[in-house]
Coordinates of C-alpha atoms in Angstrom, one line a residue:
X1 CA -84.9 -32.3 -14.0
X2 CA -86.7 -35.0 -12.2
X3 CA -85.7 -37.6 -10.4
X4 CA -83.8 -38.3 -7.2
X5 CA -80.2 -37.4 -6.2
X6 CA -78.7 -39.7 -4.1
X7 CA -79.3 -42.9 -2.6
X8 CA -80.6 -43.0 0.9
X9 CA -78.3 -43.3 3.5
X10 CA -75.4 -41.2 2.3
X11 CA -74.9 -38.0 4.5
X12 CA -73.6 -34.8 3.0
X13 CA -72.4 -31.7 4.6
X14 CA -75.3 -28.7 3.9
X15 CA -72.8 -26.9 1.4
X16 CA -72.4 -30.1 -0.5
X17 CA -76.2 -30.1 -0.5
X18 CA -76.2 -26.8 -1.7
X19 CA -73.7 -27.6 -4.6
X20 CA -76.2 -30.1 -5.7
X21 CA -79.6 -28.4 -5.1
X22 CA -77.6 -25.2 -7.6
X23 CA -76.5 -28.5 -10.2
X24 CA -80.3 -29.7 -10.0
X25 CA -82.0 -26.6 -10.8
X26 CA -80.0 -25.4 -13.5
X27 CA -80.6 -27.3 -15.9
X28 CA -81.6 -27.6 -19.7
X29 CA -83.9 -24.8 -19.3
X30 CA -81.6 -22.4 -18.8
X31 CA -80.4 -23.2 -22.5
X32 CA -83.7 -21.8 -23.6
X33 CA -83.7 -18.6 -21.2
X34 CA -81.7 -16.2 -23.6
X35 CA -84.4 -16.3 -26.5
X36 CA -87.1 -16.2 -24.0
X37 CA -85.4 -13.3 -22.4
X38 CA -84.9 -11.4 -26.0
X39 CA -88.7 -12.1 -26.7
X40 CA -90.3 -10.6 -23.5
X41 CA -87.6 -7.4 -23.3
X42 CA -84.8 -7.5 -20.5
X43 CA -87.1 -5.3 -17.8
X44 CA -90.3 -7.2 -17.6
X45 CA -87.6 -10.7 -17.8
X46 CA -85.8 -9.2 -15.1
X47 CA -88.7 -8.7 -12.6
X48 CA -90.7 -11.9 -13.6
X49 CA -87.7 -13.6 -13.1
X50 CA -87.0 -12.2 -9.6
X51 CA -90.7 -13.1 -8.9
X52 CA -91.0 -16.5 -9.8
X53 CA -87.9 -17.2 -8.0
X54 CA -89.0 -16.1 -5.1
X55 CA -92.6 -17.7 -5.5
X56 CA -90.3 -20.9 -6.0
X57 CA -88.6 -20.7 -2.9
X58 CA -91.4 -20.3 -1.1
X59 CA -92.8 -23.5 -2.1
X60 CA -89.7 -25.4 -1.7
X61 CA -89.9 -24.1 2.1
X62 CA -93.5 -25.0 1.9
X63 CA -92.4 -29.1 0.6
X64 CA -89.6 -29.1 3.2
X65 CA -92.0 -28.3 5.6
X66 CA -94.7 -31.2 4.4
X67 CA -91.2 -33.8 4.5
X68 CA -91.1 -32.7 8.3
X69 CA -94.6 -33.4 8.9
X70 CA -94.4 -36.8 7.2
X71 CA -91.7 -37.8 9.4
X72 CA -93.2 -37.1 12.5
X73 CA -96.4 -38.5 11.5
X74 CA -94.3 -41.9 10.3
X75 CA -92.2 -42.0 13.7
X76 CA -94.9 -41.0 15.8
X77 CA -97.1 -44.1 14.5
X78 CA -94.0 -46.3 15.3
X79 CA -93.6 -45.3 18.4
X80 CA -97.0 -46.0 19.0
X81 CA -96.5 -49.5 17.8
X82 CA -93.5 -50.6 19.5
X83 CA -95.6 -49.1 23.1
X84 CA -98.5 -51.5 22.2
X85 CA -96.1 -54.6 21.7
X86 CA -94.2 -53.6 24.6
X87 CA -97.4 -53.4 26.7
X88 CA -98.5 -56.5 25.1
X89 CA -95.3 -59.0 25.9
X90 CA -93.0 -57.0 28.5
X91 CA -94.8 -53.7 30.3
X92 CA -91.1 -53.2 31.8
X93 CA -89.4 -53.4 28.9
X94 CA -87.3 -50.4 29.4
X95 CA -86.9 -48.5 25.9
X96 CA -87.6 -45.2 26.4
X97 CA -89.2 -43.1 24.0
X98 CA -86.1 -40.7 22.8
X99 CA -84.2 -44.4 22.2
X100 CA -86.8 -44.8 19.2
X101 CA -86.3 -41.6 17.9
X102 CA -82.6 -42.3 17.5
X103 CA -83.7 -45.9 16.2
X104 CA -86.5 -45.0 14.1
X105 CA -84.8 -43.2 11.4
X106 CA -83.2 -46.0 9.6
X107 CA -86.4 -47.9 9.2
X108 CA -88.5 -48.7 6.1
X109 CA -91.3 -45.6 6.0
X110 CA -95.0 -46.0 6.2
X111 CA -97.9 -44.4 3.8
X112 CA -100.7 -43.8 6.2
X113 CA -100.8 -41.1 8.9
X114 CA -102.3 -41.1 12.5
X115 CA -105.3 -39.3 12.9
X116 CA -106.2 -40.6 15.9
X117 CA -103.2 -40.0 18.5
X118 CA -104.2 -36.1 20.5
X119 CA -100.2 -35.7 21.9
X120 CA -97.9 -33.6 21.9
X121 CA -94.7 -34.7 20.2
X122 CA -91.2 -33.3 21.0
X123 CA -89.6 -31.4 18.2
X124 CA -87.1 -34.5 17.4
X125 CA -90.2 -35.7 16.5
X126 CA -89.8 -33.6 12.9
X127 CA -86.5 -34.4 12.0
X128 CA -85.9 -35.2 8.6
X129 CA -84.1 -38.5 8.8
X130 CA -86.0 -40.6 5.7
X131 CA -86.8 -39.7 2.0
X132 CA -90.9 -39.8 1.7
X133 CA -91.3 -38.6 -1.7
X134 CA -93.8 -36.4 -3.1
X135 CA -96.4 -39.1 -3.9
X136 CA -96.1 -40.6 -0.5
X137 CA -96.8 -37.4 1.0
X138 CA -99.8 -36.9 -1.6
X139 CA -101.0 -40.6 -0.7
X140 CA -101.1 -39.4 3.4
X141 CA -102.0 -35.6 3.1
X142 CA -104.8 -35.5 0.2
X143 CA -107.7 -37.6 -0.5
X144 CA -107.7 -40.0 -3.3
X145 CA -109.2 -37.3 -5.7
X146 CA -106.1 -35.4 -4.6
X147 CA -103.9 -38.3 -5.2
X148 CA -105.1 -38.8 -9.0
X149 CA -104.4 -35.1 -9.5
X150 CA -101.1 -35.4 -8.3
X151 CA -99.9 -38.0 -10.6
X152 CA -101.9 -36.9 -13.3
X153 CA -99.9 -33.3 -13.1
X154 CA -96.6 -34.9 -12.6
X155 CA -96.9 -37.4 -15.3
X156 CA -97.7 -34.8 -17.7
X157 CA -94.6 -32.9 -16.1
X158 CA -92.8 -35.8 -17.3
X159 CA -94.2 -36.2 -20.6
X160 CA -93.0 -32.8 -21.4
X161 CA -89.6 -33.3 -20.1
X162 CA -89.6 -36.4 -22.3
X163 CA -90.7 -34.4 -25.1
X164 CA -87.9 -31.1 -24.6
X165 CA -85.4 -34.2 -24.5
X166 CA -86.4 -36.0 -27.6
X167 CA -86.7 -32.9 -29.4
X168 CA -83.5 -30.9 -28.4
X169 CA -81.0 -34.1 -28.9
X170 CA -82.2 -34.6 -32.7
X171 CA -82.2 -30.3 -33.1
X172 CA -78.6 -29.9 -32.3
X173 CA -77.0 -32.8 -34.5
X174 CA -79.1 -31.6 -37.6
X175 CA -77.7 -27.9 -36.3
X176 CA -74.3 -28.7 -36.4
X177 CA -73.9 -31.6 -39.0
X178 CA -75.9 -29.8 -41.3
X179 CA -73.9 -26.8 -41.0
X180 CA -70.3 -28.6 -40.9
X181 CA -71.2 -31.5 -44.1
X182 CA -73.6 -29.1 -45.9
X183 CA -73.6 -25.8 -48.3
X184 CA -73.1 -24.0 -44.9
X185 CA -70.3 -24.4 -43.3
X186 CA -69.8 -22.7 -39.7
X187 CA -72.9 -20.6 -40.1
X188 CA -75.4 -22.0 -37.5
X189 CA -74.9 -19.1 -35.7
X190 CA -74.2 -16.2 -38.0
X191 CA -78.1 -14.7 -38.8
X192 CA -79.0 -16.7 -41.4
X193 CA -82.2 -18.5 -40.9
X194 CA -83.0 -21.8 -42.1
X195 CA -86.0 -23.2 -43.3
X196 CA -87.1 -27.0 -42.5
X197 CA -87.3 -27.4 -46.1
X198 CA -83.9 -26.2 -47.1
X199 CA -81.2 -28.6 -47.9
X200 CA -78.8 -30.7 -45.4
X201 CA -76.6 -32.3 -47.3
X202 CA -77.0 -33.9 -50.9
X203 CA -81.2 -34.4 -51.3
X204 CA -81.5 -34.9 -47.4
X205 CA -83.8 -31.6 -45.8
X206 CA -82.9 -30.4 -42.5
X207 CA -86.1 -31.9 -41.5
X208 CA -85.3 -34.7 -43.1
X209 CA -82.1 -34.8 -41.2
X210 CA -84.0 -34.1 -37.5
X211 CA -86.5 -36.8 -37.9
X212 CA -83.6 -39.1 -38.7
X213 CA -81.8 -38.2 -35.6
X214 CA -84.6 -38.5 -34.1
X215 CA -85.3 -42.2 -35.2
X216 CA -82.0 -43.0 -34.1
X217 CA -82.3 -41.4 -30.3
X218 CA -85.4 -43.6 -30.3
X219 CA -83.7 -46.6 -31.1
X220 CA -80.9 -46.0 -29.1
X221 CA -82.4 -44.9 -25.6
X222 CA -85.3 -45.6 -26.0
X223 CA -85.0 -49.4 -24.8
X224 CA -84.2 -48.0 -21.6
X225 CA -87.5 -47.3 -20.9
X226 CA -88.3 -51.2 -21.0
X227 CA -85.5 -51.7 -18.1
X228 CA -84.4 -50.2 -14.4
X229 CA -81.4 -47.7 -15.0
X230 CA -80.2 -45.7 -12.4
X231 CA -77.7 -42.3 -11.9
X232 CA -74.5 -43.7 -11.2
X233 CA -72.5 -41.0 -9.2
X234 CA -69.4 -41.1 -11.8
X235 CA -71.8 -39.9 -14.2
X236 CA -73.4 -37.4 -12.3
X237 CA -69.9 -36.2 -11.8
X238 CA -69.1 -35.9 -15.6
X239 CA -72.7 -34.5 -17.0
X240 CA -72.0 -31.7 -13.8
X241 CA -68.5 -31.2 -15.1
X242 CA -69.5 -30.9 -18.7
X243 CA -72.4 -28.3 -17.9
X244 CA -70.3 -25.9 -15.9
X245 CA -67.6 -25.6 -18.5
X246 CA -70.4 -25.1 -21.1
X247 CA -71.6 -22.5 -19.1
X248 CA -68.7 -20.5 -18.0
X249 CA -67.8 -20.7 -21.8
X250 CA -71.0 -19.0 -23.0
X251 CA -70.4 -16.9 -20.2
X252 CA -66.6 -15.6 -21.0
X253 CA -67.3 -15.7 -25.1
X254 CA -70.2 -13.7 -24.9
X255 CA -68.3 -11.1 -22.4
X256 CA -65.1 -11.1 -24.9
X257 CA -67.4 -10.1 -27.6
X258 CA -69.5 -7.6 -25.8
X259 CA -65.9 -5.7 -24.4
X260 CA -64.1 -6.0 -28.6
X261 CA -66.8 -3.8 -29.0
X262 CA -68.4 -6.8 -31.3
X263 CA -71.8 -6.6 -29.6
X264 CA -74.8 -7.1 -31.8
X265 CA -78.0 -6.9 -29.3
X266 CA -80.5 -4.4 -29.1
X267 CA -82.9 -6.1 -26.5
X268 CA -86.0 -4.0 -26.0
X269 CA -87.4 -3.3 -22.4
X270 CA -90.4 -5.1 -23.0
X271 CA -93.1 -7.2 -25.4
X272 CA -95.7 -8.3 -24.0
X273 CA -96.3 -10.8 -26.4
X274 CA -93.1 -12.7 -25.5
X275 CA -94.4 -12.8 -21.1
X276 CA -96.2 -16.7 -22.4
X277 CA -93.2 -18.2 -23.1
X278 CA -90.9 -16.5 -20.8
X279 CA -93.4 -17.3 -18.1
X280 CA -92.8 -21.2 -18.8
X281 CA -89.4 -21.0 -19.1
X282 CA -89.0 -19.2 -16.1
X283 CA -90.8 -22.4 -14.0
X284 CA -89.1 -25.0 -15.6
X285 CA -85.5 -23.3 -14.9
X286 CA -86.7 -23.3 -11.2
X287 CA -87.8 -26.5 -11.3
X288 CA -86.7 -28.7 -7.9
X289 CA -89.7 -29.4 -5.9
X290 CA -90.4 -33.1 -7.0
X291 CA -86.6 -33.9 -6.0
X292 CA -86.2 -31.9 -3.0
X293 CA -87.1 -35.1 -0.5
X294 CA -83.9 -37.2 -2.6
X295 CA -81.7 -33.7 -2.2
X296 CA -82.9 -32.6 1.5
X297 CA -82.7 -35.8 3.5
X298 CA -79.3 -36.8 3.0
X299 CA -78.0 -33.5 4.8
X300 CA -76.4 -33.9 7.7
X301 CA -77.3 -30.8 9.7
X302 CA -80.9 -28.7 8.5
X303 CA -80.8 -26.7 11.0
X304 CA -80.6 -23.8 8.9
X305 CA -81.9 -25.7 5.5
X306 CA -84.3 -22.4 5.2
X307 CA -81.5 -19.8 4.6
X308 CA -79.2 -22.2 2.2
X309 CA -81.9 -23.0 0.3
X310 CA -82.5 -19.4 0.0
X311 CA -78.6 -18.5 -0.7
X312 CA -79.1 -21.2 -3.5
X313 CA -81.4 -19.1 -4.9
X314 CA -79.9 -15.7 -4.9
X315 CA -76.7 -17.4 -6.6
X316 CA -79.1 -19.3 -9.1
X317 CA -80.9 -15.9 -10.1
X318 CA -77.7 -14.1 -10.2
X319 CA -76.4 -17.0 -12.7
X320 CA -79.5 -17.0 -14.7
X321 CA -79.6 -12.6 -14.8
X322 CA -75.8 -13.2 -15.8
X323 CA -76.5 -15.6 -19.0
X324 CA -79.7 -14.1 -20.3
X325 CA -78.3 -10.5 -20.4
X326 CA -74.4 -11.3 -22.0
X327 CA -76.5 -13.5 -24.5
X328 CA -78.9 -10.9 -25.1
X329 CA -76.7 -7.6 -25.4
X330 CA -74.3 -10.3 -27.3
X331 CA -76.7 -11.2 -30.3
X332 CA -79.2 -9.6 -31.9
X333 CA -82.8 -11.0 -31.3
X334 CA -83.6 -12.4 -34.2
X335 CA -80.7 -14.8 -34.3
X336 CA -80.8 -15.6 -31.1
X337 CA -81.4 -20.0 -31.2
X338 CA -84.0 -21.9 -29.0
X339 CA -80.7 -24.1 -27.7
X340 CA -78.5 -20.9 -27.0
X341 CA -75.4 -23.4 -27.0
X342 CA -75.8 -23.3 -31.0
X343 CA -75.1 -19.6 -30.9
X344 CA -71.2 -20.5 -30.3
X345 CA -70.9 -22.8 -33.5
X346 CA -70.3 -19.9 -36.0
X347 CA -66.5 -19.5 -37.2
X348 CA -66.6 -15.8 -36.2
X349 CA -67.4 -15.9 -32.8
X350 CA -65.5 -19.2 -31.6
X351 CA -62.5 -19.7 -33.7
X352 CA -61.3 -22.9 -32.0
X353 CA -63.2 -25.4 -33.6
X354 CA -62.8 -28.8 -30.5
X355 CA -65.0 -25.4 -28.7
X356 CA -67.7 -25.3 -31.4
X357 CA -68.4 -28.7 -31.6
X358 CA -68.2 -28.9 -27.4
X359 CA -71.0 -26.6 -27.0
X360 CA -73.2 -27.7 -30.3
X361 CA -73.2 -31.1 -29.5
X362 CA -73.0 -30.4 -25.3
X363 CA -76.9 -31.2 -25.1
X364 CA -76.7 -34.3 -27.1
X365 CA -74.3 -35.7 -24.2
X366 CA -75.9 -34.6 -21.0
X367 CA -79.7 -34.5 -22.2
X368 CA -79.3 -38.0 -23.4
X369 CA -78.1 -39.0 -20.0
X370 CA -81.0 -38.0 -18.3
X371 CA -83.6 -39.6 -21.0
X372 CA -83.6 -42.7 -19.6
X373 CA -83.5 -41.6 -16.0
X374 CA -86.6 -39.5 -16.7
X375 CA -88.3 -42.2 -18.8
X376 CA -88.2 -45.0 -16.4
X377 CA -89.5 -42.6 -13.8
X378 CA -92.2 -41.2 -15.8
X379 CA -93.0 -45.3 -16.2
X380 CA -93.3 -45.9 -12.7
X381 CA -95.3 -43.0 -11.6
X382 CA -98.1 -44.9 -14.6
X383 CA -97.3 -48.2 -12.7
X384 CA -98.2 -46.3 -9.0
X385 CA -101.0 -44.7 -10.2
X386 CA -103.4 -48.0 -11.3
X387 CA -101.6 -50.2 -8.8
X388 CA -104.0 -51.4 -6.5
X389 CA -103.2 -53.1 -3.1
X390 CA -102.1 -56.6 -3.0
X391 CA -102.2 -57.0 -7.5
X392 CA -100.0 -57.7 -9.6
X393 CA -99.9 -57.0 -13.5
X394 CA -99.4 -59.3 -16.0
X395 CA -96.4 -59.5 -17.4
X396 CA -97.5 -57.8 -21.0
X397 CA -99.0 -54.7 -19.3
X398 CA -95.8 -54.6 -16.8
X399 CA -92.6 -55.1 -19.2
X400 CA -94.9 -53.9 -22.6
X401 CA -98.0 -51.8 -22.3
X402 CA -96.3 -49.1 -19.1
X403 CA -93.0 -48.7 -21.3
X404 CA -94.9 -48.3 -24.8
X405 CA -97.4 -45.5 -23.4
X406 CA -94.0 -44.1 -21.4
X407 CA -91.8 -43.7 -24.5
X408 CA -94.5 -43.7 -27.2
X409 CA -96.2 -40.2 -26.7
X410 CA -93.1 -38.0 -26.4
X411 CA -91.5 -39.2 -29.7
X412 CA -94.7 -38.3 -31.3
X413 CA -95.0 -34.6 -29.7
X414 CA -91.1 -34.5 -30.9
X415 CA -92.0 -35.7 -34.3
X416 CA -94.7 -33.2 -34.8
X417 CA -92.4 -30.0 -33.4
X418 CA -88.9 -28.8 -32.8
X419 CA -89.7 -25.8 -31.1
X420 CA -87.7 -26.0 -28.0
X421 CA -88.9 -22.8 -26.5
X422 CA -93.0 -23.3 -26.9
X423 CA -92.3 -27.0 -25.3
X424 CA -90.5 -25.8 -22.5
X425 CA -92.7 -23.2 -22.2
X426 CA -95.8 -24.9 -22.3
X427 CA -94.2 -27.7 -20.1
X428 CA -93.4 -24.8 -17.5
X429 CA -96.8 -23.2 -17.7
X430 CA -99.0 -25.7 -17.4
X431 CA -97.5 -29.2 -14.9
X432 CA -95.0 -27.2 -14.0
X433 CA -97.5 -24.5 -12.5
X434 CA -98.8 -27.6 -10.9
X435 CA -96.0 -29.6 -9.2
X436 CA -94.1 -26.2 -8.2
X437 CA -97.1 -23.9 -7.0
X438 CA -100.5 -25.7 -6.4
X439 CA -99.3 -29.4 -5.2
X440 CA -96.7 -27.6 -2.4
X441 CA -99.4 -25.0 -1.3
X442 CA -101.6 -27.8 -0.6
X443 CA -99.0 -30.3 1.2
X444 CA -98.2 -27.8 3.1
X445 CA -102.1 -26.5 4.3
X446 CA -102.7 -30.0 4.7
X447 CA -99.8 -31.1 6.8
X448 CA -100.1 -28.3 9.4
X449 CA -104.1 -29.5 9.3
X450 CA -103.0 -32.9 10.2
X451 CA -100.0 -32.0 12.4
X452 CA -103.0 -30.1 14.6
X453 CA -105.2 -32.9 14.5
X454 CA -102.3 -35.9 15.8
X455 CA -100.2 -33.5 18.1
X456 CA -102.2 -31.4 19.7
X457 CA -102.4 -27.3 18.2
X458 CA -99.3 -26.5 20.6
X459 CA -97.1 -28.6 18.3
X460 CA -94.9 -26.7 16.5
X461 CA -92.9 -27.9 12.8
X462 CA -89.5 -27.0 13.6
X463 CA -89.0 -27.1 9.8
X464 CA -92.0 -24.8 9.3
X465 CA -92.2 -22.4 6.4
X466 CA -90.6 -18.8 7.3
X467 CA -93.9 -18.0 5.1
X468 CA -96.4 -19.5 8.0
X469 CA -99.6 -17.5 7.8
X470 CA -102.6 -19.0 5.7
X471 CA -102.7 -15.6 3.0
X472 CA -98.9 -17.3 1.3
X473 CA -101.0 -20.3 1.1
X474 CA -103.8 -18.9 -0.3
X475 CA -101.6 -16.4 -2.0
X476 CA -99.7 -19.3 -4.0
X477 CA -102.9 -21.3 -5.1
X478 CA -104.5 -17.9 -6.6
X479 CA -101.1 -17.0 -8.5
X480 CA -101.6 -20.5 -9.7
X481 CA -104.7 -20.6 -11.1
X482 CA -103.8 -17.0 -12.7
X483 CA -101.5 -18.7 -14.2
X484 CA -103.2 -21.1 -15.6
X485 CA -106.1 -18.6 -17.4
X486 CA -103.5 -15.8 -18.3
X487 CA -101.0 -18.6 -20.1
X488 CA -104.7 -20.3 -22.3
X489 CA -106.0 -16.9 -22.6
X490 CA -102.8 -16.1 -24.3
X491 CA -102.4 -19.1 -26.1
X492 CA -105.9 -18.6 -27.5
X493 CA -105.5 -15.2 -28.7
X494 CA -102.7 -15.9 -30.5
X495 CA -103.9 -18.7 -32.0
X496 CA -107.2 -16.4 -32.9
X497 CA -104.5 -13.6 -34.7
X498 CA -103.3 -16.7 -36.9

C-alpha cells in the first residue's frame, strides 16, 4: 500500500489514472474485510464503511490540494530567482514570466517555501506538473515538531504494513500445505478450526510450520531491505492481473453458492464489539494518501481530478459492499478466515483444484512483491528523518544499522502473532488514522495559511478542496482524535474483560 506508482515524467490519460488510483487502494486489506464485516454485523459495516470513505476522499481532496500549493510555492520561488539573475546580468533579457511557467515544470523541486513574496500569482501558477511527496510538503508546511510527527506516524504506518506482510505470507502456506500434506486434506475452509498446537504434518505443529515459513520469507526477502529495488511496470502489470482474477473469482464462487441455494451465512445487523477492528480495516482498505503525489502528477489533464477521484470511490465502495456481503451471506461467521482467499481451498466449494491452490497461495505471490518495495521505503523514511544537512553516515549505520532496525521489528511483531485482522486493524486505527486524517487536515490548513501569506488573500488554489470551509478541517482533526480515544478505550476494555 505505500509507495510510489510511476516514475516521473510519464503522462497518463485521467482514466488510466483512475485505473491505477482503484488498483492502489484495493489492496490486501480488502482480504481481511469479510471477517471484519461478519464481526461488526452487515448494517453498522455498511454505514461505517460509506463514512470512512467519504472522510477519505475528503482528505485525498485535501493532499491534492497541499500538492497544488507546493507547486506554486516551488515555481513561484524560481521565478523569482531567474528575475534576480536576469536583473543582475541582462535587465532586457526578454523571457517573460508565462515562458517559465512552461519551463519550470521539468525542473528539480525545492523544499523551502517563500514567505516573503506579497503577489498575486496567476492560476498556472498551481498546476500540478512535479511529484513533491508528502514529507516534502511536511518539511515546507509544518514546523520541525510537525516534521518529526510526520515521519514518526508514517514509519509506524510502515512497520505495520511490514508486519501484515510478514505475517500473512507465512499464514497462508501453513493454511494450505498443512491442509494438502497433512491429516486434513482440502478442509481449510470447511468449519473446522484449528488450533496452533495441532499437528501439520508428521511431529511438525501448524505453528511450527508458520514460524518456519516465516524464517524462510525472512531469508528470502528480507535481503532486500539492505539494497535499492524498484516496481518494475511488467510486474505491476502481473500482481494487477493476478488480483483481479482473484477477486472476480471470490466474487462469482461465492455468488454460485449463494443462488444453489448452498448459502451458509447468518450475518447479524450489528456487534458492537466487532466496530474496533472493522474501524481499522476500514482505513487501511482506503488507504492512498501517502501515494497520491506518485499517482496524481503524472496525469495529463486535472482539470476535473476532484470528480474522478470521487468516481473512484463510489466504484471502490461498490467493490468492497460487493465482497463483504457475498462472503458474508456465503459462510457462516465463525468460519469465516482472517485471509478470506483461504475460504476457497475447501474441496466442496472449489472443485477445480489449479483454482484452490490459485487463491490459497494468491497472497504469497503479490504480498511478497510488495515486501521489499515497502521495506526499503520504510528504510529511507529512518534515513530522512536523522539526516542532517550536508552529513553523511558511515557506512555501518547506512548499509547495516537503517536495514537491521527496517526489517528487524516487523519479523518479531510477525513472530509473536498471526492475527491478520487485529494487525490490520490496529495498523488502520492507529498510523493509519494519522497519515489519512490528521497529516492531510493539517497540509491542507497550512498550505491555504501560506498560500495567503506569499500571494496575496485574493489568490485562489484552482485545485482547492470542494470541502473549503475551516469546520471540514476542523471536522477531520476532531474525528481523528475520536478515533484515537474510542479505538484505546476499546482496546482497554477488552483487555480489562480478559
Amino acid at each position: 500500500m505505500a509507495g510510489g506508482i510511476t516514475d516521473t515524467g510519464e503522462l497518463y490519460s485521467p482514466y488510466v489514472g483512475l485505473v491505477y488510483m482503484f488498483n492502489l487502494i484495493v489492496g490486501t486489506g480488502a482480504l481481511t474485510m469479510p471477517k471484519a464485516f461478519a464481526t461488526a454485523g452487515w448494517l453498522v459495516s455498511l454505514v461505517l464503511l460509506m463514512f470512512l470513505g467519504f472522510m477519505s476522499y475528503m482528505t485525498t481532496t485535501f493532499v491534492v490540494e497541499a500538492m497544488a500549493a507546493a507547486n506554486a510555492q516551488l515555481r513561484w520561488k524560481r521565478m523569482e530567482k531567474r528575475k534576480e539573475d536576469d536583473e543582475d546580468e541582462d535587465s532586457s533579457s526578454g523571457v517573460s514570466d508565462s515562458d517559465v511557467l512552461l519551463q519550470d515544470g521539468y525542473e528539480r523541486a525545492e523544499t523551502r517555501p517563500i514567505l516573503s513574496v506579497q503577489r498575486r500569482g496567476s492560476p498556472n501558477i498551481f498546476e500540478i506538473t512535479e511529484r513533491v511527496e508528502m514529507g516534502q510538503m511536511a518539511s515546507m508546511f509544518f514546523n520541525k515538531v510537525g516534521v518529526n510527527l510526520f515521519y514518526f506516524c508514517i514509519i509506524i504506518y510502515l512497520y505495520g504494513d511490514l508486519a501484515i506482510y510478514a505475517a500473512a505470507v507465512p499464514v497462508s502456506l501453513m493454511q494450505v500445505t498443512c491442509s494438502a500434506i497433512g491429516n486434513h486434506s482440502c478442509s481449510v475452509g470447511d468449519g473446522t478450526k484449528y488450533n496452533d498446537t495441532d499437528k501439520c504434518w508428521g511431529p511438525i505443529r501448524r505453528i511450527d510450520a508458520y514460524r518456519l515459513y516465516l524464517a524462510a520469507f525472512t531469508l528470502l526477502l528480507g535481503p532486500f531491505t539492505f539494497f535499492n529495488v524498484q516496481k518494475t511496470k511488467y510486474l505491476q502489470i502481473m500482481t494487477s492481473l493476478m488480483r483481479w482474477i482473484a477477486f472476480i473469482l471470490m466474487i462469482i464462487l461465492a455468488l454460485i453458492r449463494i443462488s444453489r441455494g448452498q448459502a451458509e451465512g447468518h450475518p447479524s445487523m450489528a456487534q458492537l464489539s466487532g466496530i474496533r477492528n472493522l474501524f481499522g480495516v476500514c482505513v487501511y482498505s482506503f488507504m492512498c494518501q501517502h501515494s497520491l503525489p506518485s499517482l496524481i502528477t503524472p496525469i495529463s489533464k486535472k482539470r476535473h481530478v476532484t470528480k474522478l477521484v470521487l468516481l473512484d470511490y463510489v466504484l471502490i465502495l461498490a467493490f468492497y459492499s460487493l465482497l463483504s456481503f457475498t462472503a458474508i451471506y456465503c459462510f457462516r461467521n465463525d468460519t469465516l478466515m482472517d485471509m478470506y482467499t483461504l475460504n476457497f481451498t475447501d474441496c466442496d466449494i472449489v472443485g477445480v483444484a489449479f483454482i484452490r491452490y490459485f487463491l490459497g497461495l494468491f497472497p504469497v505471490f503479490t504480498i511478497s512483491t510488495n515486501f521489499p518495495i515497502i521495506a526499503v521505503t520504510l528504510r529511507n523514511n529512518w534515513k530522512t528523518l536523522f539526516h542532517r544537512e550536508g552529513g553523511t553516515y558511515p557506512w555501518v549505520v547506512d548499509r547495516i544499522v537503517f536495514p537491521a532496525i527496517t526489517l528487524v521489528p516487523p519479523v518479531l511483531v510477525a513472530f509473536c502473532t498471526h492475527d491478520l485482522e487485529s494487525l490490520v486493524g490496529i495498523t488502520g486505527a492507529y498510523a493509519g488514522n494519522g497519515i489519512q486524517y490528521l497529516i492531510p487536515a493539517c497540509l491542507a490548513y497550512c498550505s491555504r495559511k501560506d498560500t495567503q501569506l506569499v500571494f496575496g488573500s485574493g489568490t485562489v488554489n484552482k485545485h482547492l478542496s470542494p470541502f473549503r470551509h475551516t469546520f471540514w478541517i476542523v471536522f477531520v482533526l476532531v474525528w481523528g482524535f475520536f478515533c484515537f480515544v474510542f479505538v484505546t478505550a476499546n482496546i482497554v476494555l477488552s483487555e480489562a474483560k480478559l
